[in-house]
Amino acid sequence: MAYMAAQLGIEDASVAKAYLKRDQTRLEHRWEIQQVDGWHDFADFREALRLHVDRRAWTTGDGRNAIFDGAVEWLRHRQVLLPAVSTLERLVGEVVTAVNKRLFETLLSLITAEQARLLLRLLDVPEGERVSPLERLRKGQKDTTAKALVAALLRVAALAGIGLGEVDLSVVPQRRVIELARYGREATATTLRDKSYARKLGILLTTVVWLEAKATDDALELFDVIMTNELLARAERQSAAEKVKRYPRVSKDASKLAAAVTVMLQAEQEWGDTATIGVLRDAIENVVSWAELRNAVANINTVMPPIWRRYRD
């Protein structure tokens, strides 16, 4: 105050202490500020602010601190005089609590008593087991074997057996559903068991609906990988077997053709242009018969690469 008084040229800053002696002075100044700068009284915007906080809490699920800061910005944007911090905190707290209660009551109304019973059983650790059914269902298969595929299908069947496939979660904002399902996938069964009845079932409902869709996708992807690998492996085995089976025949035919070509090359070196077709044929037939040669050519053509077939044609 002394620093500000010096800037304003006020010699005695202690006179500010007398400001609170008369309550009406503070109220009069407030009214003057409202009139001059166009500010509004908080009481006139209380219900509008309550509706704004309700909508934001319902659609986003933001924490109370974030909603409180948003409420302050909302009031400033509309030039509303801010109330006491405790007043605004109480309003935000009341609305957020009511919204969360409405959220979980809405989710609870979507399921039957039997579905609720099955969901709660996911948190119980069976006798002789170390983990709850929920913790097992949250884990997918990492192997790409037929055994893993069977386990993946059993996971889908277990989730589908709860009967939540027809539950319509569109009555709840998608962001809230996603956040609840994420929490349900990460929280331990012990933590979930300590929640209130409605909150516990709301988290389990969104989690199982998400897991059922995820488990189905995982099983289909695993099936695709296994089938692709199996088909490729089978094709490679068949190709290798065919090559092994075909190799002796190709080798035999190729040797006959090589013998015929060798005769032709030798004839060119020895006789030059004087060699006639008849002479060449007689020389070749001394090595391999003409019928065997035709048969070898036909066999080689069946296994010849496409590029050589095009060249031949």
PDB file of C-alpha atoms in Angstrom:
ATOM      1  CA  MET A   1       0.000   0.000   0.000  1.00  0.00           C
ATOM      2  CA  ALA A   2       2.877   2.357   0.755  1.00  0.00           C
ATOM      3  CA  TYR A   3       4.355   1.658  -2.687  1.00  0.00           C
ATOM      4  CA  MET A   4       1.039   2.338  -4.414  1.00  0.00           C
ATOM      5  CA  ALA A   5       0.472   5.457  -2.292  1.00  0.00           C
ATOM      6  CA  ALA A   6       3.838   6.796  -3.427  1.00  0.00           C
ATOM      7  CA  GLN A   7       2.912   6.237  -7.053  1.00  0.00           C
ATOM      8  CA  LEU A   8      -0.417   7.987  -6.568  1.00  0.00           C
ATOM      9  CA  GLY A   9       1.117  10.900  -4.650  1.00  0.00           C
ATOM     10  CA  ILE A  10      -0.674  10.113  -1.379  1.00  0.00           C
ATOM     11  CA  GLU A  11       1.369  11.251   1.580  1.00  0.00           C
ATOM     12  CA  ASP A  12      -0.472   9.306   4.299  1.00  0.00           C
ATOM     13  CA  ALA A  13      -1.363   5.745   3.223  1.00  0.00           C
ATOM     14  CA  SER A  14      -2.696   4.891   6.674  1.00  0.00           C
ATOM     15  CA  VAL A  15      -6.012   6.559   5.806  1.00  0.00           C
ATOM     16  CA  ALA A  16      -6.849   3.341   3.836  1.00  0.00           C
ATOM     17  CA  LYS A  17      -7.435   1.635   7.180  1.00  0.00           C
ATOM     18  CA  ALA A  18     -10.538   3.777   7.634  1.00  0.00           C
ATOM     19  CA  TYR A  19     -12.074   2.317   4.463  1.00  0.00           C
ATOM     20  CA  LEU A  20     -13.696  -0.596   6.285  1.00  0.00           C
ATOM     21  CA  LYS A  21     -15.109   1.457   9.139  1.00  0.00           C
ATOM     22  CA  ARG A  22     -18.274   2.040   7.137  1.00  0.00           C
ATOM     23  CA  ASP A  23     -19.644  -1.098   5.402  1.00  0.00           C
ATOM     24  CA  GLN A  24     -21.814   0.924   3.089  1.00  0.00           C
ATOM     25  CA  THR A  25     -18.728   2.537   1.505  1.00  0.00           C
ATOM     26  CA  ARG A  26     -17.528  -0.768   0.078  1.00  0.00           C
ATOM     27  CA  LEU A  27     -20.994  -1.601  -1.284  1.00  0.00           C
ATOM     28  CA  GLU A  28     -21.382   1.846  -2.818  1.00  0.00           C
ATOM     29  CA  HIS A  29     -18.053   1.505  -4.592  1.00  0.00           C
ATOM     30  CA  ARG A  30     -19.073  -1.905  -5.881  1.00  0.00           C
ATOM     31  CA  TRP A  31     -22.285  -0.512  -7.327  1.00  0.00           C
ATOM     32  CA  GLU A  32     -20.363   2.322  -8.954  1.00  0.00           C
ATOM     33  CA  ILE A  33     -17.905  -0.115 -10.553  1.00  0.00           C
ATOM     34  CA  GLN A  34     -20.786  -2.220 -11.883  1.00  0.00           C
ATOM     35  CA  GLN A  35     -22.482   0.823 -13.431  1.00  0.00           C
ATOM     36  CA  VAL A  36     -19.365   2.360 -14.943  1.00  0.00           C
ATOM     37  CA  ASP A  37     -17.773  -0.801 -16.385  1.00  0.00           C
ATOM     38  CA  GLY A  38     -20.910  -2.844 -17.051  1.00  0.00           C
ATOM     39  CA  TRP A  39     -20.280  -5.619 -14.501  1.00  0.00           C
ATOM     40  CA  HIS A  40     -23.072  -7.899 -13.281  1.00  0.00           C
ATOM     41  CA  ASP A  41     -23.968  -9.303  -9.906  1.00  0.00           C
ATOM     42  CA  PHE A  42     -23.184 -12.976  -9.312  1.00  0.00           C
ATOM     43  CA  ALA A  43     -26.670 -13.698  -7.992  1.00  0.00           C
ATOM     44  CA  ASP A  44     -28.131 -12.938 -11.427  1.00  0.00           C
ATOM     45  CA  PHE A  45     -25.892 -15.570 -13.068  1.00  0.00           C
ATOM     46  CA  ARG A  46     -25.835 -18.263 -10.392  1.00  0.00           C
ATOM     47  CA  GLU A  47     -28.313 -20.627 -12.101  1.00  0.00           C
ATOM     48  CA  ALA A  48     -26.778 -20.093 -15.542  1.00  0.00           C
ATOM     49  CA  LEU A  49     -23.369 -20.940 -14.099  1.00  0.00           C
ATOM     50  CA  ARG A  50     -24.805 -24.013 -12.381  1.00  0.00           C
ATOM     51  CA  LEU A  51     -26.154 -25.227 -15.731  1.00  0.00           C
ATOM     52  CA  HIS A  52     -22.780 -24.576 -17.411  1.00  0.00           C
ATOM     53  CA  VAL A  53     -20.905 -26.542 -14.736  1.00  0.00           C
ATOM     54  CA  ASP A  54     -23.449 -29.365 -14.980  1.00  0.00           C
ATOM     55  CA  ARG A  55     -22.995 -29.697 -18.747  1.00  0.00           C
ATOM     56  CA  ARG A  56     -19.213 -29.613 -18.562  1.00  0.00           C
ATOM     57  CA  ALA A  57     -19.059 -32.135 -15.731  1.00  0.00           C
ATOM     58  CA  TRP A  58     -21.471 -34.469 -17.567  1.00  0.00           C
ATOM     59  CA  THR A  59     -19.721 -34.408 -20.923  1.00  0.00           C
ATOM     60  CA  THR A  60     -16.047 -34.195 -19.925  1.00  0.00           C
ATOM     61  CA  GLY A  61     -15.641 -35.718 -16.475  1.00  0.00           C
ATOM     62  CA  ASP A  62     -12.979 -33.089 -15.685  1.00  0.00           C
ATOM     63  CA  GLY A  63     -11.770 -32.753 -12.106  1.00  0.00           C
ATOM     64  CA  ARG A  64     -13.182 -30.165  -9.731  1.00  0.00           C
ATOM     65  CA  ASN A  65     -10.143 -27.895  -9.989  1.00  0.00           C
ATOM     66  CA  ALA A  66     -10.379 -27.748 -13.764  1.00  0.00           C
ATOM     67  CA  ILE A  67     -14.125 -27.097 -13.617  1.00  0.00           C
ATOM     68  CA  PHE A  68     -13.584 -24.409 -10.968  1.00  0.00           C
ATOM     69  CA  ASP A  69     -11.044 -22.617 -13.194  1.00  0.00           C
ATOM     70  CA  GLY A  70     -13.456 -22.928 -16.101  1.00  0.00           C
ATOM     71  CA  ALA A  71     -16.236 -21.403 -14.015  1.00  0.00           C
ATOM     72  CA  VAL A  72     -14.038 -18.399 -13.158  1.00  0.00           C
ATOM     73  CA  GLU A  73     -13.275 -17.859 -16.848  1.00  0.00           C
ATOM     74  CA  TRP A  74     -16.969 -18.219 -17.669  1.00  0.00           C
ATOM     75  CA  LEU A  75     -17.871 -15.483 -15.155  1.00  0.00           C
ATOM     76  CA  ARG A  76     -15.094 -13.150 -16.296  1.00  0.00           C
ATOM     77  CA  HIS A  77     -16.072 -13.525 -19.929  1.00  0.00           C
ATOM     78  CA  ARG A  78     -19.582 -12.323 -19.024  1.00  0.00           C
ATOM     79  CA  GLN A  79     -18.287  -9.575 -16.734  1.00  0.00           C
ATOM     80  CA  VAL A  80     -19.767 -11.053 -13.581  1.00  0.00           C
ATOM     81  CA  LEU A  81     -18.324  -9.966 -10.257  1.00  0.00           C
ATOM     82  CA  LEU A  82     -16.672 -12.999  -8.715  1.00  0.00           C
ATOM     83  CA  PRO A  83     -18.148 -14.319  -5.487  1.00  0.00           C
ATOM     84  CA  ALA A  84     -16.109 -15.535  -2.547  1.00  0.00           C
ATOM     85  CA  VAL A  85     -13.872 -18.519  -3.365  1.00  0.00           C
ATOM     86  CA  SER A  86     -15.762 -20.686  -0.886  1.00  0.00           C
ATOM     87  CA  THR A  87     -19.071 -19.837  -2.560  1.00  0.00           C
ATOM     88  CA  LEU A  88     -17.810 -20.883  -5.978  1.00  0.00           C
ATOM     89  CA  GLU A  89     -16.116 -24.013  -4.626  1.00  0.00           C
ATOM     90  CA  ARG A  90     -19.336 -25.074  -2.935  1.00  0.00           C
ATOM     91  CA  LEU A  91     -21.375 -24.582  -6.105  1.00  0.00           C
ATOM     92  CA  VAL A  92     -18.910 -26.570  -8.242  1.00  0.00           C
ATOM     93  CA  GLY A  93     -18.687 -29.343  -5.649  1.00  0.00           C
ATOM     94  CA  GLU A  94     -22.457 -29.713  -5.371  1.00  0.00           C
ATOM     95  CA  VAL A  95     -22.956 -29.866  -9.137  1.00  0.00           C
ATOM     96  CA  VAL A  96     -20.087 -32.326  -9.800  1.00  0.00           C
ATOM     97  CA  THR A  97     -21.318 -34.637  -7.058  1.00  0.00           C
ATOM     98  CA  ALA A  98     -24.855 -34.583  -8.479  1.00  0.00           C
ATOM     99  CA  VAL A  99     -23.585 -35.222 -12.020  1.00  0.00           C
ATOM    100  CA  ASN A 100     -21.485 -38.211 -10.984  1.00  0.00           C
ATOM    101  CA  LYS A 101     -24.400 -39.674  -9.086  1.00  0.00           C
ATOM    102  CA  ARG A 102     -26.621 -39.247 -12.146  1.00  0.00           C
ATOM    103  CA  LEU A 103     -23.967 -40.803 -14.388  1.00  0.00           C
ATOM    104  CA  PHE A 104     -23.647 -44.023 -12.410  1.00  0.00           C
ATOM    105  CA  GLU A 105     -27.370 -44.299 -11.776  1.00  0.00           C
ATOM    106  CA  THR A 106     -27.893 -44.029 -15.543  1.00  0.00           C
ATOM    107  CA  LEU A 107     -25.372 -46.795 -16.220  1.00  0.00           C
ATOM    108  CA  LEU A 108     -26.896 -48.960 -13.503  1.00  0.00           C
ATOM    109  CA  SER A 109     -30.335 -48.631 -15.086  1.00  0.00           C
ATOM    110  CA  LEU A 110     -29.028 -50.174 -18.338  1.00  0.00           C
ATOM    111  CA  ILE A 111     -28.384 -53.649 -16.899  1.00  0.00           C
ATOM    112  CA  THR A 112     -30.502 -56.344 -15.278  1.00  0.00           C
ATOM    113  CA  ALA A 113     -30.023 -57.832 -11.833  1.00  0.00           C
ATOM    114  CA  GLU A 114     -28.531 -60.980 -13.389  1.00  0.00           C
ATOM    115  CA  GLN A 115     -26.056 -58.975 -15.452  1.00  0.00           C
ATOM    116  CA  ALA A 116     -25.087 -57.038 -12.328  1.00  0.00           C
ATOM    117  CA  ARG A 117     -24.470 -60.311 -10.497  1.00  0.00           C
ATOM    118  CA  LEU A 118     -22.245 -61.605 -13.309  1.00  0.00           C
ATOM    119  CA  LEU A 119     -20.291 -58.359 -13.390  1.00  0.00           C
ATOM    120  CA  LEU A 120     -19.653 -58.417  -9.660  1.00  0.00           C
ATOM    121  CA  ARG A 121     -18.434 -62.018  -9.871  1.00  0.00           C
ATOM    122  CA  LEU A 122     -15.590 -60.802 -12.082  1.00  0.00           C
ATOM    123  CA  LEU A 123     -13.997 -59.219  -8.994  1.00  0.00           C
ATOM    124  CA  ASP A 124     -14.098 -62.350  -6.836  1.00  0.00           C
ATOM    125  CA  VAL A 125     -10.992 -64.516  -6.774  1.00  0.00           C
ATOM    126  CA  PRO A 126     -12.132 -68.173  -7.123  1.00  0.00           C
ATOM    127  CA  GLU A 127     -10.881 -70.712  -4.627  1.00  0.00           C
ATOM    128  CA  GLY A 128      -7.500 -72.055  -5.693  1.00  0.00           C
ATOM    129  CA  GLU A 129      -6.889 -69.116  -8.049  1.00  0.00           C
ATOM    130  CA  ARG A 130      -4.505 -66.208  -7.605  1.00  0.00           C
ATOM    131  CA  VAL A 131      -6.239 -63.566  -9.699  1.00  0.00           C
ATOM    132  CA  SER A 132      -9.804 -62.500 -10.398  1.00  0.00           C
ATOM    133  CA  PRO A 133     -11.609 -63.358 -13.667  1.00  0.00           C
ATOM    134  CA  LEU A 134     -11.469 -59.662 -14.636  1.00  0.00           C
ATOM    135  CA  GLU A 135      -7.681 -59.622 -14.503  1.00  0.00           C
ATOM    136  CA  ARG A 136      -7.500 -62.718 -16.720  1.00  0.00           C
ATOM    137  CA  LEU A 137      -9.986 -61.303 -19.236  1.00  0.00           C
ATOM    138  CA  ARG A 138      -8.020 -58.085 -19.512  1.00  0.00           C
ATOM    139  CA  LYS A 139      -4.997 -59.975 -20.908  1.00  0.00           C
ATOM    140  CA  GLY A 140      -4.902 -60.952 -24.569  1.00  0.00           C
ATOM    141  CA  GLN A 141      -2.867 -63.677 -26.273  1.00  0.00           C
ATOM    142  CA  LYS A 142       0.691 -62.946 -27.382  1.00  0.00           C
ATOM    143  CA  ASP A 143       1.456 -66.254 -29.116  1.00  0.00           C
ATOM    144  CA  THR A 144       0.387 -67.031 -32.685  1.00  0.00           C
ATOM    145  CA  THR A 145      -0.470 -70.679 -32.217  1.00  0.00           C
ATOM    146  CA  ALA A 146      -3.625 -72.715 -32.528  1.00  0.00           C
ATOM    147  CA  LYS A 147      -3.671 -73.095 -28.743  1.00  0.00           C
ATOM    148  CA  ALA A 148      -3.553 -69.310 -28.355  1.00  0.00           C
ATOM    149  CA  LEU A 149      -6.430 -68.972 -30.814  1.00  0.00           C
ATOM    150  CA  VAL A 150      -8.546 -71.365 -28.746  1.00  0.00           C
ATOM    151  CA  ALA A 151      -7.776 -69.312 -25.630  1.00  0.00           C
ATOM    152  CA  ALA A 152      -8.694 -66.106 -27.472  1.00  0.00           C
ATOM    153  CA  LEU A 153     -12.038 -67.571 -28.543  1.00  0.00           C
ATOM    154  CA  LEU A 154     -12.748 -68.736 -24.989  1.00  0.00           C
ATOM    155  CA  ARG A 155     -12.038 -65.176 -23.829  1.00  0.00           C
ATOM    156  CA  VAL A 156     -14.594 -63.835 -26.310  1.00  0.00           C
ATOM    157  CA  ALA A 157     -17.130 -66.429 -25.178  1.00  0.00           C
ATOM    158  CA  ALA A 158     -16.621 -65.579 -21.493  1.00  0.00           C
ATOM    159  CA  LEU A 159     -17.167 -61.866 -22.115  1.00  0.00           C
ATOM    160  CA  ALA A 160     -20.137 -62.446 -24.406  1.00  0.00           C
ATOM    161  CA  GLY A 161     -21.661 -64.762 -21.809  1.00  0.00           C
ATOM    162  CA  ILE A 162     -22.331 -61.798 -19.527  1.00  0.00           C
ATOM    163  CA  GLY A 163     -24.862 -60.653 -22.126  1.00  0.00           C
ATOM    164  CA  LEU A 164     -23.965 -56.984 -22.528  1.00  0.00           C
ATOM    165  CA  GLY A 165     -23.995 -57.026 -26.317  1.00  0.00           C
ATOM    166  CA  GLU A 166     -27.387 -55.296 -26.475  1.00  0.00           C
ATOM    167  CA  VAL A 167     -26.592 -52.616 -23.892  1.00  0.00           C
ATOM    168  CA  ASP A 168     -26.723 -49.143 -25.465  1.00  0.00           C
ATOM    169  CA  LEU A 169     -24.155 -46.854 -23.865  1.00  0.00           C
ATOM    170  CA  SER A 170     -24.969 -43.920 -26.167  1.00  0.00           C
ATOM    171  CA  VAL A 171     -27.083 -42.349 -23.398  1.00  0.00           C
ATOM    172  CA  VAL A 172     -23.785 -41.506 -21.691  1.00  0.00           C
ATOM    173  CA  PRO A 173     -21.171 -39.212 -23.318  1.00  0.00           C
ATOM    174  CA  GLN A 174     -18.574 -41.279 -25.154  1.00  0.00           C
ATOM    175  CA  ARG A 175     -15.721 -39.537 -23.368  1.00  0.00           C
ATOM    176  CA  ARG A 176     -17.084 -40.642 -19.991  1.00  0.00           C
ATOM    177  CA  VAL A 177     -17.476 -44.228 -21.244  1.00  0.00           C
ATOM    178  CA  ILE A 178     -13.888 -44.277 -22.540  1.00  0.00           C
ATOM    179  CA  GLU A 179     -12.481 -42.858 -19.299  1.00  0.00           C
ATOM    180  CA  LEU A 180     -14.412 -45.312 -17.129  1.00  0.00           C
ATOM    181  CA  ALA A 181     -13.340 -48.247 -19.310  1.00  0.00           C
ATOM    182  CA  ARG A 182      -9.715 -47.110 -19.150  1.00  0.00           C
ATOM    183  CA  TYR A 183      -9.907 -46.931 -15.377  1.00  0.00           C
ATOM    184  CA  GLY A 184     -11.481 -50.394 -15.241  1.00  0.00           C
ATOM    185  CA  ARG A 185      -8.665 -51.853 -17.357  1.00  0.00           C
ATOM    186  CA  GLU A 186      -5.962 -50.433 -15.099  1.00  0.00           C
ATOM    187  CA  ALA A 187      -7.407 -50.609 -11.569  1.00  0.00           C
ATOM    188  CA  THR A 188      -6.943 -53.712  -9.462  1.00  0.00           C
ATOM    189  CA  ALA A 189      -9.864 -55.879  -8.457  1.00  0.00           C
ATOM    190  CA  THR A 190      -9.311 -54.863  -4.831  1.00  0.00           C
ATOM    191  CA  THR A 191      -9.599 -51.179  -5.707  1.00  0.00           C
ATOM    192  CA  LEU A 192     -12.798 -51.768  -7.655  1.00  0.00           C
ATOM    193  CA  ARG A 193     -14.334 -53.825  -4.863  1.00  0.00           C
ATOM    194  CA  ASP A 194     -13.965 -50.834  -2.509  1.00  0.00           C
ATOM    195  CA  LYS A 195     -16.089 -48.579  -4.755  1.00  0.00           C
ATOM    196  CA  SER A 196     -19.749 -47.871  -4.077  1.00  0.00           C
ATOM    197  CA  TYR A 197     -22.269 -50.262  -5.618  1.00  0.00           C
ATOM    198  CA  ALA A 198     -23.378 -48.008  -8.501  1.00  0.00           C
ATOM    199  CA  ARG A 199     -19.874 -46.726  -9.279  1.00  0.00           C
ATOM    200  CA  LYS A 200     -18.431 -50.245  -9.198  1.00  0.00           C
ATOM    201  CA  LEU A 201     -21.026 -51.579 -11.634  1.00  0.00           C
ATOM    202  CA  GLY A 202     -20.717 -48.547 -13.895  1.00  0.00           C
ATOM    203  CA  ILE A 203     -16.971 -49.080 -14.225  1.00  0.00           C
ATOM    204  CA  LEU A 204     -17.390 -52.832 -14.781  1.00  0.00           C
ATOM    205  CA  LEU A 205     -20.096 -52.300 -17.391  1.00  0.00           C
ATOM    206  CA  THR A 206     -18.040 -49.929 -19.543  1.00  0.00           C
ATOM    207  CA  THR A 207     -14.919 -52.062 -19.087  1.00  0.00           C
ATOM    208  CA  VAL A 208     -16.563 -55.329 -20.149  1.00  0.00           C
ATOM    209  CA  VAL A 209     -18.263 -53.712 -23.169  1.00  0.00           C
ATOM    210  CA  TRP A 210     -14.862 -52.400 -24.289  1.00  0.00           C
ATOM    211  CA  LEU A 211     -13.150 -55.717 -23.551  1.00  0.00           C
ATOM    212  CA  GLU A 212     -15.732 -57.694 -25.533  1.00  0.00           C
ATOM    213  CA  ALA A 213     -15.102 -55.594 -28.641  1.00  0.00           C
ATOM    214  CA  LYS A 214     -11.327 -55.712 -28.103  1.00  0.00           C
ATOM    215  CA  ALA A 215     -11.301 -59.473 -27.500  1.00  0.00           C
ATOM    216  CA  THR A 216     -13.272 -60.063 -30.712  1.00  0.00           C
ATOM    217  CA  ASP A 217     -10.837 -57.937 -32.704  1.00  0.00           C
ATOM    218  CA  ASP A 218      -7.869 -59.719 -31.119  1.00  0.00           C
ATOM    219  CA  ALA A 219      -9.294 -63.160 -31.954  1.00  0.00           C
ATOM    220  CA  LEU A 220      -9.986 -62.188 -35.572  1.00  0.00           C
ATOM    221  CA  GLU A 221      -6.512 -60.715 -35.959  1.00  0.00           C
ATOM    222  CA  LEU A 222      -4.921 -63.799 -34.445  1.00  0.00           C
ATOM    223  CA  PHE A 223      -6.983 -66.048 -36.705  1.00  0.00           C
ATOM    224  CA  ASP A 224      -5.864 -64.044 -39.731  1.00  0.00           C
ATOM    225  CA  VAL A 225      -2.196 -64.287 -38.702  1.00  0.00           C
ATOM    226  CA  ILE A 226      -2.382 -68.030 -38.060  1.00  0.00           C
ATOM    227  CA  MET A 227      -4.219 -68.757 -41.303  1.00  0.00           C
ATOM    228  CA  THR A 228      -1.843 -66.588 -43.311  1.00  0.00           C
ATOM    229  CA  ASN A 229       1.206 -68.236 -41.796  1.00  0.00           C
ATOM    230  CA  GLU A 230      -0.260 -71.708 -42.238  1.00  0.00           C
ATOM    231  CA  LEU A 231      -1.215 -71.131 -45.870  1.00  0.00           C
ATOM    232  CA  LEU A 232       2.158 -69.613 -46.724  1.00  0.00           C
ATOM    233  CA  ALA A 233       4.014 -72.421 -44.980  1.00  0.00           C
ATOM    234  CA  ARG A 234       1.904 -75.020 -46.760  1.00  0.00           C
ATOM    235  CA  ALA A 235       2.470 -73.348 -50.125  1.00  0.00           C
ATOM    236  CA  GLU A 236       6.216 -73.242 -49.508  1.00  0.00           C
ATOM    237  CA  ARG A 237       6.263 -76.917 -48.530  1.00  0.00           C
ATOM    238  CA  GLN A 238       4.280 -77.870 -51.625  1.00  0.00           C
ATOM    239  CA  SER A 239       6.540 -75.763 -53.817  1.00  0.00           C
ATOM    240  CA  ALA A 240       9.651 -77.347 -52.340  1.00  0.00           C
ATOM    241  CA  ALA A 241       8.198 -80.835 -52.736  1.00  0.00           C
ATOM    242  CA  GLU A 242       7.258 -80.126 -56.335  1.00  0.00           C
ATOM    243  CA  LYS A 243      10.749 -78.844 -57.072  1.00  0.00           C
ATOM    244  CA  VAL A 244      12.335 -81.944 -55.565  1.00  0.00           C
ATOM    245  CA  LYS A 245       9.945 -84.155 -57.481  1.00  0.00           C
ATOM    246  CA  ARG A 246      10.526 -82.308 -60.729  1.00  0.00           C
ATOM    247  CA  TYR A 247      14.302 -81.951 -60.500  1.00  0.00           C
ATOM    248  CA  PRO A 248      15.323 -85.434 -61.793  1.00  0.00           C
ATOM    249  CA  ARG A 249      13.116 -85.070 -64.881  1.00  0.00           C
ATOM    250  CA  VAL A 250      14.355 -81.547 -65.627  1.00  0.00           C
ATOM    251  CA  SER A 251      17.962 -82.646 -65.167  1.00  0.00           C
ATOM    252  CA  LYS A 252      17.517 -85.565 -67.550  1.00  0.00           C
ATOM    253  CA  ASP A 253      15.810 -83.436 -70.220  1.00  0.00           C
ATOM    254  CA  ALA A 254      18.371 -80.668 -69.880  1.00  0.00           C
ATOM    255  CA  SER A 255      21.237 -83.140 -70.417  1.00  0.00           C
ATOM    256  CA  LYS A 256      19.667 -84.339 -73.668  1.00  0.00           C
ATOM    257  CA  LEU A 257      19.268 -80.803 -74.938  1.00  0.00           C
ATOM    258  CA  ALA A 258      22.829 -79.976 -73.895  1.00  0.00           C
ATOM    259  CA  ALA A 259      24.105 -82.994 -75.847  1.00  0.00           C
ATOM    260  CA  ALA A 260      22.244 -81.868 -78.978  1.00  0.00           C
ATOM    261  CA  VAL A 261      23.544 -78.310 -78.693  1.00  0.00           C
ATOM    262  CA  THR A 262      27.109 -79.610 -78.169  1.00  0.00           C
ATOM    263  CA  VAL A 263      26.880 -81.542 -81.457  1.00  0.00           C
ATOM    264  CA  MET A 264      25.671 -78.406 -83.236  1.00  0.00           C
ATOM    265  CA  LEU A 265      28.530 -76.304 -81.874  1.00  0.00           C
ATOM    266  CA  GLN A 266      31.120 -78.927 -82.826  1.00  0.00           C
ATOM    267  CA  ALA A 267      29.627 -79.195 -86.325  1.00  0.00           C
ATOM    268  CA  GLU A 268      29.902 -75.435 -86.780  1.00  0.00           C
ATOM    269  CA  GLN A 269      33.566 -75.507 -85.806  1.00  0.00           C
ATOM    270  CA  GLU A 270      34.471 -78.508 -87.990  1.00  0.00           C
ATOM    271  CA  TRP A 271      32.258 -78.067 -91.090  1.00  0.00           C
ATOM    272  CA  GLY A 272      31.350 -74.381 -91.011  1.00  0.00           C
ATOM    273  CA  ASP A 273      28.728 -73.379 -93.590  1.00  0.00           C
ATOM    274  CA  THR A 274      29.034 -76.680 -95.492  1.00  0.00           C
ATOM    275  CA  ALA A 275      26.977 -78.580 -92.870  1.00  0.00           C
ATOM    276  CA  THR A 276      23.435 -79.275 -94.037  1.00  0.00           C
ATOM    277  CA  ILE A 277      20.320 -79.870 -91.945  1.00  0.00           C
ATOM    278  CA  GLY A 278      20.349 -83.540 -92.785  1.00  0.00           C
ATOM    279  CA  VAL A 279      23.996 -83.920 -91.730  1.00  0.00           C
ATOM    280  CA  LEU A 280      23.305 -82.081 -88.455  1.00  0.00           C
ATOM    281  CA  ARG A 281      20.255 -84.238 -87.776  1.00  0.00           C
ATOM    282  CA  ASP A 282      22.185 -87.443 -88.358  1.00  0.00           C
ATOM    283  CA  ALA A 283      24.974 -86.233 -86.073  1.00  0.00           C
ATOM    284  CA  ILE A 284      22.500 -85.307 -83.324  1.00  0.00           C
ATOM    285  CA  GLU A 285      20.615 -88.599 -83.586  1.00  0.00           C
ATOM    286  CA  ASN A 286      23.887 -90.395 -82.944  1.00  0.00           C
ATOM    287  CA  VAL A 287      23.780 -88.809 -79.480  1.00  0.00           C
ATOM    288  CA  VAL A 288      20.035 -88.538 -78.723  1.00  0.00           C
ATOM    289  CA  SER A 289      17.039 -89.593 -80.785  1.00  0.00           C
ATOM    290  CA  TRP A 290      14.876 -86.940 -82.392  1.00  0.00           C
ATOM    291  CA  ALA A 291      11.803 -88.156 -80.472  1.00  0.00           C
ATOM    292  CA  GLU A 292      13.646 -87.898 -77.158  1.00  0.00           C
ATOM    293  CA  LEU A 293      14.757 -84.402 -78.138  1.00  0.00           C
ATOM    294  CA  ARG A 294      11.201 -83.282 -78.927  1.00  0.00           C
ATOM    295  CA  ASN A 295       9.982 -84.724 -75.629  1.00  0.00           C
ATOM    296  CA  ALA A 296      12.765 -82.965 -73.692  1.00  0.00           C
ATOM    297  CA  VAL A 297      11.901 -79.630 -75.303  1.00  0.00           C
ATOM    298  CA  ALA A 298       8.227 -80.066 -74.402  1.00  0.00           C
ATOM    299  CA  ASN A 299       9.084 -80.916 -70.796  1.00  0.00           C
ATOM    300  CA  ILE A 300      11.447 -77.970 -70.406  1.00  0.00           C
ATOM    301  CA  ASN A 301       8.802 -75.597 -71.785  1.00  0.00           C
ATOM    302  CA  THR A 302       6.404 -76.571 -68.990  1.00  0.00           C
ATOM    303  CA  VAL A 303       8.834 -75.436 -66.282  1.00  0.00           C
ATOM    304  CA  MET A 304      10.484 -72.593 -68.145  1.00  0.00           C
ATOM    305  CA  PRO A 305      10.226 -69.137 -66.430  1.00  0.00           C
ATOM    306  CA  PRO A 306       7.597 -66.834 -67.997  1.00  0.00           C
ATOM    307  CA  ILE A 307      10.230 -64.434 -69.364  1.00  0.00           C
ATOM    308  CA  TRP A 308      11.832 -67.241 -71.390  1.00  0.00           C
ATOM    309  CA  ARG A 309       8.433 -68.351 -72.626  1.00  0.00           C
ATOM    310  CA  ARG A 310       7.746 -64.847 -73.918  1.00  0.00           C
ATOM    311  CA  TYR A 311      11.187 -64.786 -75.543  1.00  0.00           C
ATOM    312  CA  ARG A 312      10.480 -68.179 -77.143  1.00  0.00           C
ATOM    313  CA  ASP A 313       7.087 -67.016 -78.431  1.00  0.00           C
TER     314      ASP A 313
END
